[in-house]
PDB file of C-alpha atoms in Angstrom:
ATOM      1  CA  MET A 306     -27.470  -6.812  34.425  1.00  0.00           C
ATOM      2  CA  LYS A 307     -23.883  -5.652  34.669  1.00  0.00           C
ATOM      3  CA  LYS A 308     -22.801  -8.324  32.210  1.00  0.00           C
ATOM      4  CA  GLU A 309     -25.433  -7.327  29.648  1.00  0.00           C
ATOM      5  CA  GLN A 310     -24.545  -3.676  29.995  1.00  0.00           C
ATOM      6  CA  ASN A 311     -20.881  -4.456  29.442  1.00  0.00           C
ATOM      7  CA  LYS A 312     -21.722  -6.466  26.342  1.00  0.00           C
ATOM      8  CA  VAL A 313     -23.742  -3.597  24.842  1.00  0.00           C
ATOM      9  CA  THR A 314     -20.928  -1.167  25.615  1.00  0.00           C
ATOM     10  CA  TYR A 315     -18.448  -3.547  24.033  1.00  0.00           C
ATOM     11  CA  ILE A 316     -20.425  -3.816  20.806  1.00  0.00           C
ATOM     12  CA  THR A 317     -20.958  -0.063  20.716  1.00  0.00           C
ATOM     13  CA  LEU A 318     -17.254   0.593  21.181  1.00  0.00           C
ATOM     14  CA  LEU A 319     -16.455  -1.845  18.375  1.00  0.00           C
ATOM     15  CA  ALA A 320     -18.864   0.006  16.098  1.00  0.00           C
ATOM     16  CA  ALA A 321     -17.431   3.352  17.150  1.00  0.00           C
ATOM     17  CA  ALA A 322     -13.914   2.133  16.352  1.00  0.00           C
ATOM     18  CA  LEU A 323     -15.092   0.996  12.918  1.00  0.00           C
ATOM     19  CA  GLY A 324     -16.716   4.378  12.362  1.00  0.00           C
ATOM     20  CA  ILE A 325     -13.557   6.274  13.233  1.00  0.00           C
ATOM     21  CA  ALA A 326     -11.476   3.964  11.031  1.00  0.00           C
ATOM     22  CA  LEU A 327     -13.899   4.608   8.150  1.00  0.00           C
ATOM     23  CA  MET A 328     -13.651   8.361   8.680  1.00  0.00           C
ATOM     24  CA  LEU A 329      -9.868   8.161   8.563  1.00  0.00           C
ATOM     25  CA  SER A 330     -10.075   6.146   5.344  1.00  0.00           C
ATOM     26  CA  PHE A 331     -12.362   8.791   3.908  1.00  0.00           C
ATOM     27  CA  LEU A 332      -9.820  11.488   4.789  1.00  0.00           C
ATOM     28  CA  GLU A 333      -7.147   9.414   3.055  1.00  0.00           C
ATOM     29  CA  SER A 334      -9.278   9.172  -0.071  1.00  0.00           C
ATOM     30  CA  ILE A 335      -9.533  12.953  -0.312  1.00  0.00           C
ATOM     31  CA  LEU A 336      -5.766  13.287  -0.704  1.00  0.00           C
ATOM     32  CA  PRO A 337      -5.061  12.168  -4.285  1.00  0.00           C
ATOM     33  CA  LEU A 338      -1.916  10.160  -3.652  1.00  0.00           C
ATOM     34  CA  GLY A 339      -2.781   7.596  -6.287  1.00  0.00           C
ATOM     35  CA  PHE A 340      -0.374   9.161  -8.728  1.00  0.00           C
ATOM     36  CA  LEU A 341       2.559   7.087  -7.471  1.00  0.00           C
ATOM     37  CA  ILE A 342       0.956   3.680  -7.535  1.00  0.00           C
ATOM     38  CA  PRO A 343      -2.684   2.952  -8.203  1.00  0.00           C
ATOM     39  CA  GLY A 344      -4.281   2.334  -4.840  1.00  0.00           C
ATOM     40  CA  PHE A 345      -1.467   3.710  -2.684  1.00  0.00           C
ATOM     41  CA  LYS A 346      -2.661   4.727   0.778  1.00  0.00           C
ATOM     42  CA  LEU A 347      -1.462   6.296   3.997  1.00  0.00           C
ATOM     43  CA  GLY A 348      -2.038   3.933   6.885  1.00  0.00           C
ATOM     44  CA  LEU A 349      -3.992   6.371   9.064  1.00  0.00           C
ATOM     45  CA  SER A 350      -6.545   3.820  10.279  1.00  0.00           C
ATOM     46  CA  ASN A 351      -3.721   1.631  11.541  1.00  0.00           C
ATOM     47  CA  SER A 352      -3.770   3.703  14.712  1.00  0.00           C
ATOM     48  CA  ILE A 353      -7.320   2.496  15.373  1.00  0.00           C
ATOM     49  CA  VAL A 354      -6.318  -1.081  14.608  1.00  0.00           C
ATOM     50  CA  LEU A 355      -3.440  -0.752  17.062  1.00  0.00           C
ATOM     51  CA  LEU A 356      -5.756   0.462  19.813  1.00  0.00           C
ATOM     52  CA  CYS A 357      -8.140  -2.411  19.071  1.00  0.00           C
ATOM     53  CA  LEU A 358      -5.293  -4.899  19.323  1.00  0.00           C
ATOM     54  CA  LYS A 359      -4.307  -3.492  22.694  1.00  0.00           C
ATOM     55  CA  ALA A 360      -7.831  -3.232  24.041  1.00  0.00           C
ATOM     56  CA  TRP A 361      -9.353  -6.476  22.790  1.00  0.00           C
ATOM     57  CA  GLY A 362      -7.190  -8.690  20.619  1.00  0.00           C
ATOM     58  CA  LEU A 363      -6.351  -9.953  17.167  1.00  0.00           C
ATOM     59  CA  ARG A 364      -9.841 -11.189  16.318  1.00  0.00           C
ATOM     60  CA  GLN A 365     -11.546  -7.853  16.921  1.00  0.00           C
ATOM     61  CA  ALA A 366      -8.767  -5.868  15.266  1.00  0.00           C
ATOM     62  CA  LEU A 367      -8.907  -8.045  12.150  1.00  0.00           C
ATOM     63  CA  LEU A 368     -12.694  -7.787  12.078  1.00  0.00           C
ATOM     64  CA  ILE A 369     -12.654  -3.997  12.217  1.00  0.00           C
ATOM     65  CA  ASN A 370      -9.787  -3.660   9.745  1.00  0.00           C
ATOM     66  CA  LEU A 371     -11.226  -6.031   7.141  1.00  0.00           C
ATOM     67  CA  THR A 372     -14.710  -4.514   7.440  1.00  0.00           C
ATOM     68  CA  ARG A 373     -13.260  -1.046   7.122  1.00  0.00           C
ATOM     69  CA  ILE A 374     -11.296  -2.064   4.002  1.00  0.00           C
ATOM     70  CA  LEU A 375     -14.351  -3.663   2.420  1.00  0.00           C
ATOM     71  CA  ILE A 376     -16.617  -0.667   2.996  1.00  0.00           C
ATOM     72  CA  THR A 377     -13.949   1.826   1.934  1.00  0.00           C
ATOM     73  CA  ALA A 378     -13.275  -0.057  -1.281  1.00  0.00           C
ATOM     74  CA  LEU A 379     -16.997  -0.239  -2.041  1.00  0.00           C
ATOM     75  CA  LEU A 380     -17.490   3.449  -1.389  1.00  0.00           C
ATOM     76  CA  PHE A 381     -14.330   5.103  -2.656  1.00  0.00           C
ATOM     77  CA  GLY A 382     -12.228   2.533  -4.435  1.00  0.00           C
ATOM     78  CA  ASN A 383     -12.147  -0.138  -7.075  1.00  0.00           C
ATOM     79  CA  ILE A 384     -11.306  -3.829  -7.238  1.00  0.00           C
ATOM     80  CA  LEU A 385      -7.595  -3.100  -7.491  1.00  0.00           C
ATOM     81  CA  SER A 386      -7.510  -0.904  -4.387  1.00  0.00           C
ATOM     82  CA  LEU A 387      -9.569  -3.542  -2.550  1.00  0.00           C
ATOM     83  CA  ALA A 388      -7.021  -6.245  -3.309  1.00  0.00           C
ATOM     84  CA  LEU A 389      -4.071  -4.024  -2.403  1.00  0.00           C
ATOM     85  CA  SER A 390      -5.673  -2.782   0.807  1.00  0.00           C
ATOM     86  CA  LEU A 391      -6.661  -6.296   1.889  1.00  0.00           C
ATOM     87  CA  CYS A 392      -3.108  -7.579   1.569  1.00  0.00           C
ATOM     88  CA  GLY A 393      -1.583  -4.479   3.131  1.00  0.00           C
ATOM     89  CA  GLY A 394      -4.086  -4.437   5.983  1.00  0.00           C
ATOM     90  CA  LEU A 395      -3.738  -8.150   6.714  1.00  0.00           C
ATOM     91  CA  CYS A 396       0.059  -8.039   6.798  1.00  0.00           C
ATOM     92  CA  SER A 397       0.250  -4.903   8.916  1.00  0.00           C
ATOM     93  CA  THR A 398      -2.372  -6.118  11.419  1.00  0.00           C
ATOM     94  CA  LEU A 399      -0.599  -9.455  11.893  1.00  0.00           C
ATOM     95  CA  LEU A 400       2.766  -7.738  12.230  1.00  0.00           C
ATOM     96  CA  MET A 401       1.378  -5.343  14.834  1.00  0.00           C
ATOM     97  CA  TYR A 402      -0.067  -8.278  16.784  1.00  0.00           C
ATOM     98  CA  PHE A 403       3.337  -9.961  16.959  1.00  0.00           C
ATOM     99  CA  LEU A 404       5.335  -6.793  17.618  1.00  0.00           C
ATOM    100  CA  LEU A 405       3.071  -5.787  20.510  1.00  0.00           C
ATOM    101  CA  LYS A 406       4.313  -8.828  22.404  1.00  0.00           C
ATOM    102  CA  PHE A 407       7.746  -7.220  22.710  1.00  0.00           C
ATOM    103  CA  LYS A 408       7.913  -5.022  25.786  1.00  0.00           C
ATOM    104  CA  GLY A 409      10.800  -2.990  24.404  1.00  0.00           C
ATOM    105  CA  LEU A 410       8.668  -1.397  21.669  1.00  0.00           C
ATOM    106  CA  SER A 411       6.282   1.471  22.108  1.00  0.00           C
ATOM    107  CA  ASN A 412       3.268   2.235  19.906  1.00  0.00           C
ATOM    108  CA  ILE A 413       5.427   4.374  17.650  1.00  0.00           C
ATOM    109  CA  GLY A 414       7.826   1.596  16.702  1.00  0.00           C
ATOM    110  CA  VAL A 415       5.049  -0.948  16.185  1.00  0.00           C
ATOM    111  CA  SER A 416       3.067   1.445  14.017  1.00  0.00           C
ATOM    112  CA  SER A 417       6.144   2.482  12.065  1.00  0.00           C
ATOM    113  CA  ALA A 418       7.018  -1.106  11.193  1.00  0.00           C
ATOM    114  CA  ALA A 419       3.386  -1.822  10.334  1.00  0.00           C
ATOM    115  CA  GLY A 420       3.235   1.190   8.030  1.00  0.00           C
ATOM    116  CA  ALA A 421       6.360   0.137   6.151  1.00  0.00           C
ATOM    117  CA  ILE A 422       5.108  -3.443   5.781  1.00  0.00           C
ATOM    118  CA  HIS A 423       1.686  -2.172   4.709  1.00  0.00           C
ATOM    119  CA  ASN A 424       3.180  -0.241   1.814  1.00  0.00           C
ATOM    120  CA  LEU A 425       5.619  -2.989   0.824  1.00  0.00           C
ATOM    121  CA  ALA A 426       2.870  -5.610   0.905  1.00  0.00           C
ATOM    122  CA  GLN A 427       0.700  -3.368  -1.289  1.00  0.00           C
ATOM    123  CA  LEU A 428       3.589  -2.943  -3.721  1.00  0.00           C
ATOM    124  CA  GLY A 429       4.189  -6.682  -3.760  1.00  0.00           C
ATOM    125  CA  THR A 430       0.526  -7.352  -4.483  1.00  0.00           C
ATOM    126  CA  ALA A 431       0.518  -4.728  -7.229  1.00  0.00           C
ATOM    127  CA  LEU A 432       3.587  -6.389  -8.763  1.00  0.00           C
ATOM    128  CA  LEU A 433       1.853  -9.766  -8.752  1.00  0.00           C
ATOM    129  CA  LEU A 434      -1.472  -8.506 -10.077  1.00  0.00           C
ATOM    130  CA  LEU A 435      -0.220  -6.050 -12.675  1.00  0.00           C
ATOM    131  CA  ASP A 436       2.703  -8.252 -13.700  1.00  0.00           C
ATOM    132  CA  THR A 437       5.127  -5.376 -14.125  1.00  0.00           C
ATOM    133  CA  PHE A 438       8.477  -4.707 -12.475  1.00  0.00           C
ATOM    134  CA  GLY A 439       8.539  -1.052 -13.452  1.00  0.00           C
ATOM    135  CA  ILE A 440       6.978   0.119 -10.202  1.00  0.00           C
ATOM    136  CA  SER A 441       9.274  -1.995  -8.040  1.00  0.00           C
ATOM    137  CA  HIS A 442      11.795   0.835  -8.191  1.00  0.00           C
ATOM    138  CA  LEU A 443       9.543   2.775  -5.812  1.00  0.00           C
ATOM    139  CA  ALA A 444      10.095   0.150  -3.097  1.00  0.00           C
ATOM    140  CA  PRO A 445      12.783   1.947  -1.068  1.00  0.00           C
ATOM    141  CA  PHE A 446      10.784   5.197  -0.979  1.00  0.00           C
ATOM    142  CA  LEU A 447       7.585   3.404  -0.023  1.00  0.00           C
ATOM    143  CA  CYS A 448       9.438   1.710   2.795  1.00  0.00           C
ATOM    144  CA  ILE A 449      10.687   4.987   4.285  1.00  0.00           C
ATOM    145  CA  LEU A 450       7.387   6.804   3.663  1.00  0.00           C
ATOM    146  CA  GLY A 451       5.443   3.963   5.252  1.00  0.00           C
ATOM    147  CA  GLY A 452       7.745   3.995   8.250  1.00  0.00           C
ATOM    148  CA  ALA A 453       7.329   7.751   8.641  1.00  0.00           C
ATOM    149  CA  THR A 454       3.532   7.802   8.390  1.00  0.00           C
ATOM    150  CA  GLY A 455       3.417   4.752  10.633  1.00  0.00           C
ATOM    151  CA  ALA A 456       5.465   6.552  13.266  1.00  0.00           C
ATOM    152  CA  ILE A 457       3.030   9.490  13.193  1.00  0.00           C
ATOM    153  CA  CYS A 458       0.073   7.102  13.527  1.00  0.00           C
ATOM    154  CA  GLY A 459       1.843   5.458  16.437  1.00  0.00           C
ATOM    155  CA  LEU A 460       2.238   8.820  18.111  1.00  0.00           C
ATOM    156  CA  ALA A 461      -1.478   9.498  17.653  1.00  0.00           C
ATOM    157  CA  ALA A 462      -2.311   6.072  19.067  1.00  0.00           C
ATOM    158  CA  GLN A 463      -0.008   6.726  22.016  1.00  0.00           C
ATOM    159  CA  ILE A 464      -1.757  10.007  22.847  1.00  0.00           C
ATOM    160  CA  ALA A 465      -5.193   8.447  22.379  1.00  0.00           C
ATOM    161  CA  GLU A 466      -4.364   5.530  24.628  1.00  0.00           C
ATOM    162  CA  LYS A 467      -3.109   7.782  27.404  1.00  0.00           C
ATOM    163  CA  ASN A 468      -6.275   9.863  27.296  1.00  0.00           C
ATOM    164  CA  LEU A 469      -8.560   6.839  27.059  1.00  0.00           C
ATOM    165  CA  LYS A 470      -7.002   5.352  30.180  1.00  0.00           C
ATOM    166  CA  PHE A 471      -7.384   8.665  31.948  1.00  0.00           C
ATOM    167  CA  ALA A 472     -11.099   8.698  31.199  1.00  0.00           C
ATOM    168  CA  ASP A 473     -11.491   5.264  32.780  1.00  0.00           C
ATOM    169  CA  PHE A 474     -12.497   3.745  29.452  1.00  0.00           C
ATOM    170  CA  ALA A 475     -10.213   0.903  30.432  1.00  0.00           C
ATOM    171  CA  LEU A 476     -13.123  -0.354  32.551  1.00  0.00           C
ATOM    172  CA  PHE A 477     -14.981  -1.232  29.381  1.00  0.00           C
ATOM    173  CA  PHE A 478     -12.024  -2.618  27.511  1.00  0.00           C
ATOM    174  CA  LYS A 479     -12.130  -6.091  28.971  1.00  0.00           C
ATOM    175  CA  LYS A 480     -15.595  -7.304  28.006  1.00  0.00           C
TER     176      LYS A 480
ATOM    177  CA  MET B 169       9.717   6.305  22.561  1.00  0.00           C
ATOM    178  CA  LYS B 170      11.436   3.184  23.781  1.00  0.00           C
ATOM    179  CA  LYS B 171      14.761   1.623  22.842  1.00  0.00           C
ATOM    180  CA  GLY B 172      13.116  -0.904  20.553  1.00  0.00           C
ATOM    181  CA  ASP B 173      11.674   1.900  18.423  1.00  0.00           C
ATOM    182  CA  TYR B 174      15.126   2.991  17.337  1.00  0.00           C
ATOM    183  CA  ILE B 175      15.863  -0.568  16.261  1.00  0.00           C
ATOM    184  CA  VAL B 176      12.692  -0.539  14.162  1.00  0.00           C
ATOM    185  CA  PHE B 177      13.676   2.766  12.546  1.00  0.00           C
ATOM    186  CA  ALA B 178      17.174   1.466  11.806  1.00  0.00           C
ATOM    187  CA  ALA B 179      15.729  -1.725  10.330  1.00  0.00           C
ATOM    188  CA  ILE B 180      13.415   0.279   8.059  1.00  0.00           C
ATOM    189  CA  VAL B 181      16.246   2.495   6.829  1.00  0.00           C
ATOM    190  CA  LEU B 182      18.402  -0.579   6.271  1.00  0.00           C
ATOM    191  CA  LEU B 183      15.644  -2.321   4.338  1.00  0.00           C
ATOM    192  CA  SER B 184      15.158   0.772   2.183  1.00  0.00           C
ATOM    193  CA  GLY B 185      18.864   0.836   1.459  1.00  0.00           C
ATOM    194  CA  VAL B 186      18.834  -2.796   0.395  1.00  0.00           C
ATOM    195  CA  LEU B 187      15.793  -2.228  -1.835  1.00  0.00           C
ATOM    196  CA  LEU B 188      17.471   0.809  -3.368  1.00  0.00           C
ATOM    197  CA  ALA B 189      20.641  -1.159  -4.080  1.00  0.00           C
ATOM    198  CA  VAL B 190      18.630  -3.950  -5.690  1.00  0.00           C
ATOM    199  CA  SER B 191      16.662  -1.561  -7.877  1.00  0.00           C
ATOM    200  CA  LEU B 192      19.771   0.309  -9.044  1.00  0.00           C
ATOM    201  CA  SER B 193      21.588  -2.854 -10.012  1.00  0.00           C
ATOM    202  CA  GLY B 194      20.312  -4.870 -12.909  1.00  0.00           C
ATOM    203  CA  LYS B 195      21.311  -5.031 -16.528  1.00  0.00           C
ATOM    204  CA  SER B 196      20.289  -2.286 -18.885  1.00  0.00           C
ATOM    205  CA  GLY B 197      18.153  -3.674 -21.661  1.00  0.00           C
ATOM    206  CA  LYS B 198      18.869  -3.469 -25.372  1.00  0.00           C
ATOM    207  CA  SER B 199      15.367  -3.386 -26.804  1.00  0.00           C
ATOM    208  CA  ILE B 200      11.731  -3.012 -25.938  1.00  0.00           C
ATOM    209  CA  GLU B 201       9.371  -5.767 -26.960  1.00  0.00           C
ATOM    210  CA  ILE B 202       5.731  -4.816 -27.333  1.00  0.00           C
ATOM    211  CA  SER B 203       3.140  -7.557 -27.205  1.00  0.00           C
ATOM    212  CA  CYS B 204      -0.619  -7.309 -27.533  1.00  0.00           C
ATOM    213  CA  ASP B 205      -2.850 -10.095 -26.183  1.00  0.00           C
ATOM    214  CA  ASN B 206       0.353 -12.060 -25.476  1.00  0.00           C
ATOM    215  CA  LYS B 207       1.240 -12.011 -29.160  1.00  0.00           C
ATOM    216  CA  HIS B 208       4.374 -10.259 -30.319  1.00  0.00           C
ATOM    217  CA  TYR B 209       3.594  -6.907 -31.900  1.00  0.00           C
ATOM    218  CA  LYS B 210       6.876  -5.093 -32.498  1.00  0.00           C
ATOM    219  CA  SER B 211      10.310  -4.530 -31.012  1.00  0.00           C
ATOM    220  CA  TYR B 212      12.117  -1.236 -30.759  1.00  0.00           C
ATOM    221  CA  PRO B 213      15.787  -0.601 -29.929  1.00  0.00           C
ATOM    222  CA  LEU B 214      16.374   1.338 -26.735  1.00  0.00           C
ATOM    223  CA  ASN B 215      19.388   3.227 -28.025  1.00  0.00           C
ATOM    224  CA  LYS B 216      17.457   5.173 -30.656  1.00  0.00           C
ATOM    225  CA  ASN B 217      15.224   7.962 -29.371  1.00  0.00           C
ATOM    226  CA  GLY B 218      11.761   7.994 -30.838  1.00  0.00           C
ATOM    227  CA  GLU B 219       8.026   8.170 -30.457  1.00  0.00           C
ATOM    228  CA  TYR B 220       5.937   5.262 -31.614  1.00  0.00           C
ATOM    229  CA  LYS B 221       2.202   4.898 -31.729  1.00  0.00           C
ATOM    230  CA  ILE B 222       0.937   1.467 -30.787  1.00  0.00           C
ATOM    231  CA  LYS B 223      -2.516   0.960 -32.222  1.00  0.00           C
ATOM    232  CA  THR B 224      -4.475  -1.978 -30.894  1.00  0.00           C
ATOM    233  CA  GLN B 225      -8.097  -3.069 -30.802  1.00  0.00           C
ATOM    234  CA  GLY B 226      -8.662  -1.237 -27.516  1.00  0.00           C
ATOM    235  CA  GLY B 227      -7.100   2.028 -28.525  1.00  0.00           C
ATOM    236  CA  GLU B 228      -3.796   3.776 -28.873  1.00  0.00           C
ATOM    237  CA  ASN B 229      -0.698   4.032 -26.647  1.00  0.00           C
ATOM    238  CA  THR B 230       2.232   6.280 -27.411  1.00  0.00           C
ATOM    239  CA  LEU B 231       5.600   4.721 -26.553  1.00  0.00           C
ATOM    240  CA  ILE B 232       8.396   7.222 -26.006  1.00  0.00           C
ATOM    241  CA  ILE B 233      12.012   6.045 -26.063  1.00  0.00           C
ATOM    242  CA  GLU B 234      14.503   8.568 -24.771  1.00  0.00           C
ATOM    243  CA  ASP B 235      18.015   8.205 -23.326  1.00  0.00           C
ATOM    244  CA  GLY B 236      17.668   4.472 -23.019  1.00  0.00           C
ATOM    245  CA  HIS B 237      14.368   4.720 -21.084  1.00  0.00           C
ATOM    246  CA  ALA B 238      10.915   3.898 -22.333  1.00  0.00           C
ATOM    247  CA  CYS B 239       7.562   5.039 -21.073  1.00  0.00           C
ATOM    248  CA  PHE B 240       3.951   5.274 -22.173  1.00  0.00           C
ATOM    249  CA  LYS B 241       2.401   8.689 -22.759  1.00  0.00           C
ATOM    250  CA  ASN B 242      -0.891   9.978 -24.121  1.00  0.00           C
ATOM    251  CA  SER B 243      -2.671   6.663 -23.868  1.00  0.00           C
ATOM    252  CA  ASP B 244      -6.388   6.809 -24.451  1.00  0.00           C
ATOM    253  CA  CYS B 245      -7.156   4.139 -21.883  1.00  0.00           C
ATOM    254  CA  PRO B 246      -9.580   5.104 -19.086  1.00  0.00           C
ATOM    255  CA  ASP B 247      -7.307   4.613 -16.049  1.00  0.00           C
ATOM    256  CA  LYS B 248      -3.900   5.672 -17.442  1.00  0.00           C
ATOM    257  CA  THR B 249      -2.177   3.230 -15.085  1.00  0.00           C
ATOM    258  CA  CYS B 250       0.366   2.537 -17.821  1.00  0.00           C
ATOM    259  CA  GLU B 251       1.454   6.194 -17.869  1.00  0.00           C
ATOM    260  CA  LYS B 252       1.858   6.222 -14.092  1.00  0.00           C
ATOM    261  CA  MET B 253       4.178   3.221 -14.210  1.00  0.00           C
ATOM    262  CA  GLY B 254       7.058   5.457 -15.187  1.00  0.00           C
ATOM    263  CA  LYS B 255      10.195   4.723 -17.155  1.00  0.00           C
ATOM    264  CA  ILE B 256      11.710   1.309 -17.683  1.00  0.00           C
ATOM    265  CA  SER B 257      15.217   0.535 -18.838  1.00  0.00           C
ATOM    266  CA  LYS B 258      16.510  -2.590 -17.063  1.00  0.00           C
ATOM    267  CA  ALA B 259      16.133  -6.107 -18.436  1.00  0.00           C
ATOM    268  CA  GLY B 260      12.929  -7.683 -17.195  1.00  0.00           C
ATOM    269  CA  ASP B 261      11.145  -4.394 -16.438  1.00  0.00           C
ATOM    270  CA  SER B 262       7.771  -3.997 -18.011  1.00  0.00           C
ATOM    271  CA  ILE B 263       4.856  -1.614 -18.349  1.00  0.00           C
ATOM    272  CA  VAL B 264       1.367  -2.944 -18.791  1.00  0.00           C
ATOM    273  CA  CYS B 265      -1.739  -1.321 -20.199  1.00  0.00           C
ATOM    274  CA  LEU B 266      -4.561  -3.539 -18.953  1.00  0.00           C
ATOM    275  CA  PRO B 267      -7.492  -2.025 -20.880  1.00  0.00           C
ATOM    276  CA  HIS B 268      -5.627  -2.321 -24.185  1.00  0.00           C
ATOM    277  CA  ARG B 269      -3.942  -5.604 -23.178  1.00  0.00           C
ATOM    278  CA  VAL B 270      -0.554  -4.223 -24.193  1.00  0.00           C
ATOM    279  CA  VAL B 271       2.713  -5.182 -22.503  1.00  0.00           C
ATOM    280  CA  ALA B 272       6.016  -3.430 -23.098  1.00  0.00           C
ATOM    281  CA  GLU B 273       8.968  -5.463 -21.784  1.00  0.00           C
ATOM    282  CA  VAL B 274      12.684  -4.716 -21.814  1.00  0.00           C
ATOM    283  CA  GLU B 275      14.826  -7.423 -23.385  1.00  0.00           C
ATOM    284  CA  ASP B 276      18.578  -7.680 -22.976  1.00  0.00           C
TER     285      ASP B 276
END
């Protein structure tokens, strides 16, 4: 009985994480930042991905991130933003997975690096797909901006994690 | 905040600096070559200011050359991605208008 209950809770938490990530993506879509580069995004949902990585692992985090990207692109975006988001999301999730292994980094550093890589990967993909070097001049600014927004996401993830542990949610984290 | 975070921040700033240096270097181009459907359309010199209308099967793009930079303005394409691509001036830079299949590339 206990095992079944834990499994249901696990699936529900996964779905809840996906829902929150989708909401954050929706918030991002309201802010019209697409004037710099078509498909440019803040990495707000990376904080959810980070928590998923810490709670469960790479497989679940990738699942939630890729599903979130797919649904967001279908609802609010176009093929171009789908391609950019996929590459950015994949690179940042993998980077976060590897950086979390270092004990000397907190959530903020991991998220900051992931944000910078997310933006740079998106720029790189845009360069490849659109075949133009004109936008490559935005690279340094994207790097700093990505690092800054990533740091803020990391802070949010830090606060969330502290409060989740306090509420004994950690009991459910290991399915 | 742990010690490693500061290293990450420093690395990001360093990377941005390197990217900035790379983007600022690069040869200034002499002319802009416009091609439509991968076929050469026209070339314009970058040292003469001017406004040129590029009429293709898809529609019209206005190429503005000013102070050695070139950019697209007032394009009648649906997404206006070409206008958002900004100014180009260094050899190898290019602006693309996908709906009209027009490419503007800087030649040195």
